[in-house]
Short mmCIF file of C-alpha atoms in Angstrom, two decimals:
data_model
loop_
_atom_site.label_atom_id
_atom_site.label_comp_id
_atom_site.label_asym_id
_atom_site.label_seq_id
_atom_site.Cartn_x
_atom_site.Cartn_y
_atom_site.Cartn_z
CA MET A 1 31.85 -79.18 -49.80
CA LYS A 2 34.65 -81.57 -50.77
CA PHE A 3 36.04 -81.86 -54.26
CA ALA A 4 38.22 -84.57 -55.72
CA ILE A 5 40.94 -84.25 -58.30
CA SER A 6 41.00 -87.38 -60.40
CA VAL A 7 43.32 -86.89 -63.35
CA ILE A 8 46.25 -88.75 -64.86
CA VAL A 9 49.37 -86.88 -63.76
CA MET A 10 52.93 -87.58 -62.71
CA MET A 11 54.05 -86.50 -59.27
CA PHE A 12 57.45 -86.23 -57.67
CA CYS A 13 58.15 -89.69 -56.36
CA CYS A 14 59.46 -90.70 -53.03
CA SER A 15 59.02 -93.73 -50.81
CA PHE A 16 60.45 -95.44 -47.84
CA SER A 17 61.15 -99.09 -47.43
CA ASN A 18 59.62 -99.89 -44.05
CA ALA A 19 56.10 -98.60 -44.57
CA ASN A 20 53.06 -100.62 -45.46
CA ASP A 21 49.63 -99.92 -46.85
CA GLY A 22 48.07 -99.71 -43.38
CA ILE A 23 50.32 -96.91 -42.10
CA ALA A 24 49.12 -93.33 -42.46
CA ALA A 25 51.44 -90.54 -43.51
CA VAL A 26 52.75 -88.38 -40.66
CA GLY A 27 51.71 -84.80 -41.36
CA VAL A 28 53.96 -81.82 -40.72
CA GLY A 29 52.59 -78.32 -41.13
CA GLY A 30 53.72 -74.72 -41.28
CA ILE A 31 54.91 -72.07 -38.88
CA VAL A 32 52.70 -70.83 -36.03
CA MET A 33 52.61 -68.05 -33.45
CA LYS A 34 50.12 -67.00 -30.83
CA MET A 35 46.83 -65.53 -32.01
CA THR A 36 47.26 -61.88 -32.96
CA ASP A 37 45.12 -59.09 -34.40
CA ALA A 38 48.22 -57.18 -35.52
CA VAL A 39 49.88 -59.54 -38.00
CA ALA A 40 47.94 -60.79 -41.02
CA LEU A 41 48.94 -63.64 -43.30
CA LYS A 42 48.36 -61.89 -46.60
CA LYS A 43 49.58 -64.67 -48.87
CA GLU A 44 50.62 -68.33 -48.72
CA VAL A 45 51.79 -70.53 -51.57
CA LEU A 46 51.98 -74.21 -50.61
CA SER A 47 53.63 -76.62 -53.06
CA VAL A 48 53.35 -80.35 -52.40
CA SER A 49 55.19 -83.21 -54.04
CA HIS A 50 56.49 -86.59 -52.92
CA ASP A 51 59.97 -85.44 -52.10
CA LYS A 52 59.51 -81.80 -51.14
CA ILE A 53 57.08 -79.49 -49.43
CA SER A 54 57.75 -75.77 -49.78
CA VAL A 55 55.80 -72.85 -48.37
CA GLU A 56 56.06 -69.15 -49.19
CA TYR A 57 54.40 -66.66 -46.80
CA GLU A 58 53.84 -62.92 -46.87
CA PHE A 59 53.00 -61.37 -43.50
CA LEU A 60 51.93 -57.77 -42.87
CA ASN A 61 51.87 -56.00 -39.52
CA GLU A 62 48.71 -53.93 -39.91
CA SER A 63 49.08 -52.16 -36.57
CA SER A 64 50.92 -48.88 -35.87
CA THR A 65 53.52 -50.51 -33.61
CA ASP A 66 56.23 -53.11 -34.17
CA VAL A 67 55.49 -56.67 -33.09
CA ASP A 68 58.21 -59.01 -31.81
CA GLU A 69 57.07 -62.62 -31.51
CA MET A 70 58.40 -66.15 -31.14
CA ILE A 71 57.73 -68.23 -34.26
CA PHE A 72 57.32 -71.99 -33.85
CA PHE A 73 57.61 -74.82 -36.33
CA PRO A 74 56.16 -77.81 -34.43
CA LEU A 75 56.91 -81.38 -35.52
CA PRO A 76 54.62 -84.35 -34.90
CA GLU A 77 55.31 -86.13 -31.62
CA TYR A 78 56.86 -89.55 -32.07
CA THR A 79 57.95 -92.46 -29.90
CA ALA A 80 61.64 -92.88 -29.11
CA ASP A 81 61.72 -96.64 -29.56
CA PHE A 82 61.94 -97.58 -33.23
CA HIS A 83 63.02 -95.43 -36.15
CA GLY A 84 63.74 -97.78 -38.98
CA SER A 85 63.47 -94.97 -41.54
CA LYS A 86 64.00 -91.23 -41.31
CA GLU A 87 61.32 -90.91 -43.99
CA TYR A 88 58.61 -91.86 -41.48
CA ALA A 89 59.06 -89.80 -38.31
CA GLY A 90 61.44 -87.62 -36.34
CA GLN A 91 62.99 -84.55 -37.94
CA PRO A 92 62.33 -83.98 -41.65
CA SER A 93 65.43 -83.88 -43.82
CA HIS A 94 66.46 -80.96 -46.04
CA PHE A 95 64.75 -78.46 -43.72
CA ILE A 96 65.53 -74.79 -44.29
CA VAL A 97 63.83 -71.53 -43.30
CA GLN A 98 64.49 -68.09 -44.75
CA VAL A 99 63.18 -64.61 -43.90
CA ASP A 100 63.33 -61.99 -46.64
CA GLY A 101 65.74 -64.22 -48.55
CA LYS A 102 68.19 -64.82 -45.70
CA GLU A 103 68.59 -68.10 -43.85
CA VAL A 104 67.36 -68.09 -40.26
CA LYS A 105 69.30 -69.73 -37.43
CA PHE A 106 66.65 -71.40 -35.33
CA LYS A 107 66.79 -73.16 -31.97
CA THR A 108 65.50 -76.67 -31.38
CA LEU A 109 63.30 -77.35 -28.36
CA ILE A 110 63.18 -81.01 -27.31
CA VAL A 111 60.70 -82.38 -24.78
CA ALA A 112 60.56 -86.03 -23.73
CA LYS A 113 57.20 -87.23 -22.40
CA ILE A 114 55.79 -90.25 -20.63
CA ASP A 115 52.00 -90.32 -20.34
CA GLY A 116 51.99 -86.61 -21.13
CA ASN A 117 54.45 -85.70 -18.37
CA ASP A 118 57.72 -83.92 -19.16
CA VAL A 119 60.65 -86.18 -18.23
CA THR A 120 63.37 -84.32 -20.15
CA ASN A 121 65.29 -83.20 -17.05
CA GLU A 122 65.21 -86.70 -15.56
CA LEU A 123 66.73 -88.14 -18.74
CA LYS A 124 69.43 -85.47 -18.82
CA LYS A 125 70.27 -86.13 -15.16
CA LEU A 126 71.00 -89.70 -16.22
CA GLY A 127 73.49 -88.35 -18.72
CA LEU A 128 71.54 -88.43 -21.99
CA SER A 129 72.34 -85.94 -24.73
CA ASN A 130 69.68 -84.33 -26.90
CA GLU A 131 70.58 -86.77 -29.68
CA GLN A 132 70.11 -89.76 -27.36
CA ILE A 133 66.75 -88.40 -26.16
CA ALA A 134 65.51 -87.67 -29.69
CA TYR A 135 66.83 -90.85 -31.33
CA PHE A 136 67.38 -94.15 -29.59
CA PRO A 137 71.11 -95.02 -29.89
CA SER A 138 70.62 -98.22 -31.87
CA PHE A 139 69.26 -96.25 -34.82
CA THR A 140 70.82 -93.74 -37.16
CA LEU A 141 70.22 -90.02 -37.36
CA PHE A 142 70.70 -88.77 -40.93
CA GLY A 143 73.37 -91.38 -41.58
CA LYS A 144 75.20 -90.87 -38.26
CA LYS A 145 75.25 -93.30 -35.36
CA VAL A 146 73.98 -91.97 -32.04
CA LYS A 147 76.29 -92.52 -29.09
CA PRO A 148 75.38 -95.81 -27.35
CA LEU A 149 74.38 -96.02 -23.72
CA THR A 150 76.90 -97.19 -21.15
CA PRO A 151 76.18 -100.36 -19.12
CA ARG A 152 75.64 -98.15 -16.07
CA GLN A 153 73.11 -95.99 -17.94
CA LYS A 154 71.23 -99.07 -19.12
CA LYS A 155 71.01 -100.32 -15.53
CA GLN A 156 69.75 -96.92 -14.34
CA PHE A 157 67.16 -96.75 -17.09
CA ILE A 158 65.82 -100.19 -16.25
CA GLU A 159 65.59 -99.30 -12.55
CA SER A 160 63.92 -95.97 -13.34
CA GLY A 161 61.30 -97.54 -15.61
CA PHE A 162 62.41 -95.65 -18.72
CA PHE A 163 62.88 -98.88 -20.69
CA THR A 164 60.49 -101.62 -21.66
CA GLU A 165 61.12 -104.99 -23.24
CA THR A 166 59.88 -105.79 -26.75
CA PHE A 167 57.81 -108.91 -27.30
CA GLU A 168 59.51 -109.83 -30.56
CA SER A 169 63.19 -109.77 -29.62
CA ASN A 170 63.26 -109.05 -25.87
CA GLU A 171 65.21 -105.87 -26.60
CA LEU A 172 65.10 -102.94 -24.21
CA VAL A 173 63.64 -99.82 -25.80
CA PRO A 174 62.65 -96.37 -24.44
CA VAL A 175 59.10 -95.71 -23.28
CA TRP A 176 59.14 -91.94 -23.81
CA SER A 177 57.87 -89.93 -26.75
CA VAL A 178 59.58 -86.90 -28.23
CA ALA A 179 58.13 -83.49 -29.14
CA ILE A 180 60.38 -81.17 -31.15
CA GLN A 181 59.87 -77.56 -32.17
CA TYR A 182 62.09 -75.24 -34.20
CA VAL A 183 61.91 -71.75 -32.76
CA TRP A 184 63.14 -68.27 -33.66
CA ARG A 185 62.22 -64.69 -32.75
CA GLN A 186 60.79 -62.58 -35.54
CA LYS A 187 60.24 -58.83 -35.74
CA PHE A 188 57.23 -57.58 -37.70
CA SER A 189 57.76 -53.88 -38.30
CA ALA A 190 54.62 -51.74 -38.46
CA GLY A 191 53.27 -51.52 -41.98
CA LYS A 192 56.01 -53.73 -43.43
CA VAL A 193 55.72 -57.02 -45.33
CA VAL A 194 57.84 -59.93 -44.07
CA LYS A 195 58.47 -62.80 -46.48
CA VAL A 196 59.11 -66.25 -44.96
CA PHE A 197 60.04 -69.38 -46.87
CA HIS A 198 60.60 -72.92 -45.63
CA GLN A 199 60.92 -76.34 -47.21
CA TYR A 200 61.60 -79.93 -46.20
CA ARG A 201 61.18 -83.49 -47.36
CA PRO A 202 57.79 -84.78 -46.15
CA PHE A 203 57.18 -87.90 -44.13
CA ILE A 204 55.22 -90.28 -46.32
CA ALA A 205 53.30 -93.51 -46.15
CA ALA A 206 54.23 -95.75 -49.03
CA GLY A 207 55.32 -99.16 -50.06
CA PRO A 208 56.18 -101.12 -53.16
CA SER A 209 52.53 -101.39 -54.14
CA GLU A 210 48.90 -101.56 -53.12
CA SER A 211 46.45 -104.25 -54.11
CA SER A 212 43.36 -102.32 -52.97
CA LEU A 213 42.39 -98.83 -51.85
CA GLY A 214 40.59 -99.83 -48.66
CA ASP A 215 37.22 -98.87 -47.24
CA SER A 216 38.33 -95.46 -45.95
CA PHE A 217 39.86 -94.23 -49.21
CA SER A 218 36.84 -92.34 -50.54
CA LYS A 219 36.36 -90.52 -47.25
CA GLU A 220 40.01 -89.54 -46.87
CA TYR A 221 40.97 -88.88 -50.50
CA CYS A 222 37.62 -88.31 -52.26
CA GLY A 223 38.36 -90.65 -55.16
CA ASP A 224 35.53 -90.32 -57.67
CA THR A 225 34.39 -92.60 -60.49
CA SER A 226 36.98 -91.26 -62.94
CA PHE A 227 39.83 -91.81 -60.49
CA LEU A 228 38.67 -95.32 -59.58
CA LYS A 229 38.39 -96.24 -63.24
CA ALA A 230 41.96 -95.07 -63.86
CA TRP A 231 43.21 -96.88 -60.75
CA ASN A 232 41.57 -100.16 -61.74
CA LYS A 233 42.98 -99.88 -65.27
CA ILE A 234 46.51 -99.46 -63.89
CA ALA A 235 45.98 -102.31 -61.43
CA ALA A 236 44.89 -104.62 -64.27
CA GLU A 237 48.04 -103.76 -66.21
CA LYS A 238 50.31 -104.37 -63.19
CA ASN A 239 49.08 -107.68 -61.81
CA ASN A 240 46.60 -105.96 -59.51
CA TYR A 241 49.24 -103.86 -57.71
CA VAL A 242 49.55 -100.06 -57.91
CA PRO A 243 52.68 -98.40 -56.46
CA ALA A 244 51.52 -95.50 -54.30
CA ALA A 245 52.59 -92.82 -51.83
CA LYS A 246 50.56 -90.66 -49.44
CA VAL A 247 51.57 -87.22 -48.18
CA SER A 248 49.89 -85.27 -45.38
CA TYR A 249 50.19 -81.61 -44.39
CA ILE A 250 48.77 -79.84 -41.34
CA LEU A 251 46.78 -76.93 -42.75
CA SER A 252 45.03 -75.84 -39.55
CA THR A 253 48.11 -73.88 -38.40
CA GLY A 254 46.87 -71.20 -40.80
CA ASN A 255 44.08 -70.39 -38.37
CA SER A 256 46.51 -68.71 -35.93
CA TRP A 257 46.74 -65.66 -38.20
CA LYS A 258 44.45 -62.64 -38.46
CA ASN A 259 41.69 -63.32 -41.03
CA GLY A 260 43.07 -66.78 -41.76
CA ILE A 261 45.02 -66.92 -45.05
CA GLU A 262 43.87 -64.01 -47.19
CA ASP A 263 45.34 -65.30 -50.49
CA PHE A 264 46.04 -69.05 -50.50
CA THR A 265 47.51 -71.08 -53.36
CA LEU A 266 47.98 -74.84 -53.38
CA ASN A 267 50.24 -76.36 -56.03
CA ILE A 268 50.36 -80.09 -56.67
CA VAL A 269 53.66 -80.48 -58.50
CA LYS A 270 53.96 -83.04 -61.28
CA LYS A 271 57.03 -84.80 -62.69
CA LYS A 272 55.93 -86.93 -65.65
CA PRO A 273 52.70 -88.31 -67.15
CA GLY A 274 51.20 -91.54 -65.88
CA GLU A 275 50.40 -91.08 -62.20
CA ILE A 276 47.00 -90.53 -60.70
CA VAL A 277 46.32 -88.22 -57.78
CA SER A 278 43.33 -87.71 -55.54
CA LEU A 279 42.62 -85.47 -52.53
CA CYS A 280 39.76 -83.76 -50.74
CA PHE A 281 40.01 -79.99 -51.05
CA PRO A 282 37.61 -77.07 -51.66
CA GLY A 283 37.77 -75.16 -54.94
CA ASP A 284 38.45 -76.01 -58.57
CA PHE A 285 41.93 -77.06 -59.62
CA ARG A 286 43.33 -75.96 -62.96
CA LYS A 287 46.27 -77.23 -64.94
CA ILE A 288 48.93 -74.48 -64.93
CA ASN A 289 51.42 -76.37 -67.07
CA THR A 290 52.52 -79.96 -67.65
CA THR A 291 53.93 -80.17 -64.13
CA THR A 292 51.51 -78.24 -61.90
CA LEU A 293 47.89 -78.39 -60.78
CA GLN A 294 46.76 -75.32 -58.85
CA VAL A 295 43.87 -73.96 -56.81
CA ARG A 296 43.56 -70.49 -55.26
CA LEU A 297 41.27 -69.47 -52.39
CA ALA A 298 40.54 -66.12 -50.71
CA ASN A 299 40.32 -65.69 -46.91
CA PHE A 300 40.97 -69.39 -46.44
CA LYS A 301 40.37 -70.80 -42.96
CA PRO A 302 41.27 -74.51 -43.14
CA GLN A 303 38.73 -76.86 -41.60
CA GLN A 304 40.73 -80.05 -42.07
CA GLU A 305 44.24 -81.25 -42.83
CA LEU A 306 45.53 -82.02 -46.29
CA HIS A 307 45.99 -85.64 -47.43
CA VAL A 308 47.21 -86.37 -50.97
CA TYR A 309 47.28 -89.78 -52.65
CA PHE A 310 49.73 -90.40 -55.49
CA GLY A 311 49.18 -93.62 -57.41
CA ASN A 312 51.19 -95.38 -60.12
CA ILE A 313 54.45 -93.84 -58.88
CA ASP A 314 57.90 -94.92 -59.93
CA TYR A 315 59.26 -96.63 -56.83
CA LEU A 316 62.35 -94.91 -55.48
CA ASP A 317 63.97 -95.85 -52.20
CA TYR A 318 65.25 -92.72 -50.48
CA SER A 319 66.69 -94.71 -47.60
CA ASN A 320 69.78 -95.24 -49.75
CA GLY A 321 69.90 -91.68 -51.09
CA ASP A 322 71.08 -88.34 -49.78
CA PRO A 323 69.81 -88.03 -46.20
CA GLY A 324 70.30 -84.26 -46.12
CA LEU A 325 71.78 -82.27 -43.29
CA ALA A 326 70.45 -83.04 -39.83
CA PRO A 327 68.74 -80.03 -38.22
CA PRO A 328 70.54 -78.99 -35.02
CA LEU A 329 69.56 -80.52 -31.70
CA HIS A 330 70.59 -77.79 -29.27
#
């Protein structure tokens, strides 16, 4: 059964300038590994706000032998052509991962695809760096320009079919998409708890304002009568426009662990009064304090991804703020 939260709250606010009301938020999730009967995810605390997602895990190797596994943090695949804002796609900013309180040095796996086929080696044979594969040179990567292509490279890319021409400006842009994963090897000692923490700034869908919620809102965000009444009241006070942001999180990665998530906590983190929030999620939320709404579930096996709507936000353009450190591309 789906439940809606429809209360007046204030959420952490973040937006990006190139989105519009018709664009969905790009959801990132948590860490994953291959299915195992040895390692159980005993506890997960997921905290969601506009400008930060943080996750705390507690894993326990319940077998009698040590387990050594590769841990993956997969990012949503994106096209290599246009990246007008780092808040929309690519690599999330401010990403860190810690194990038992110590920062982990992870590797970055980059795969370029065309129609599902891996073309990474072909691009590298033409002289492209990882940065040029991941981010088209005419756009910035965390405030830094990517090295431009040489005239010879451009000619080779045209001849090889790796470029296409845009209808609007007749510019040449890449036709490949990019899949990135952060990877590290983790030891789970028999009978020992391993604590993992990671955080990053989420990709969001937002804009200066919304004049309507759209036909799919109730299905995606479960806005009930109380929420709609509050939304319409705010819209009437603001010339029929409500500033909003939408954040998504991939919950289904929790199903790769033994018994799902045995003790799951979701925190929706508030910042000041005045915003409204709505989402579809099982369980009953309670107000922990003036800044946090919380729900806890036992043996949670997510059946759908998380989508959170924040309305009546204070507009803040992060495109001109601190971009954070760029995760390595090696």
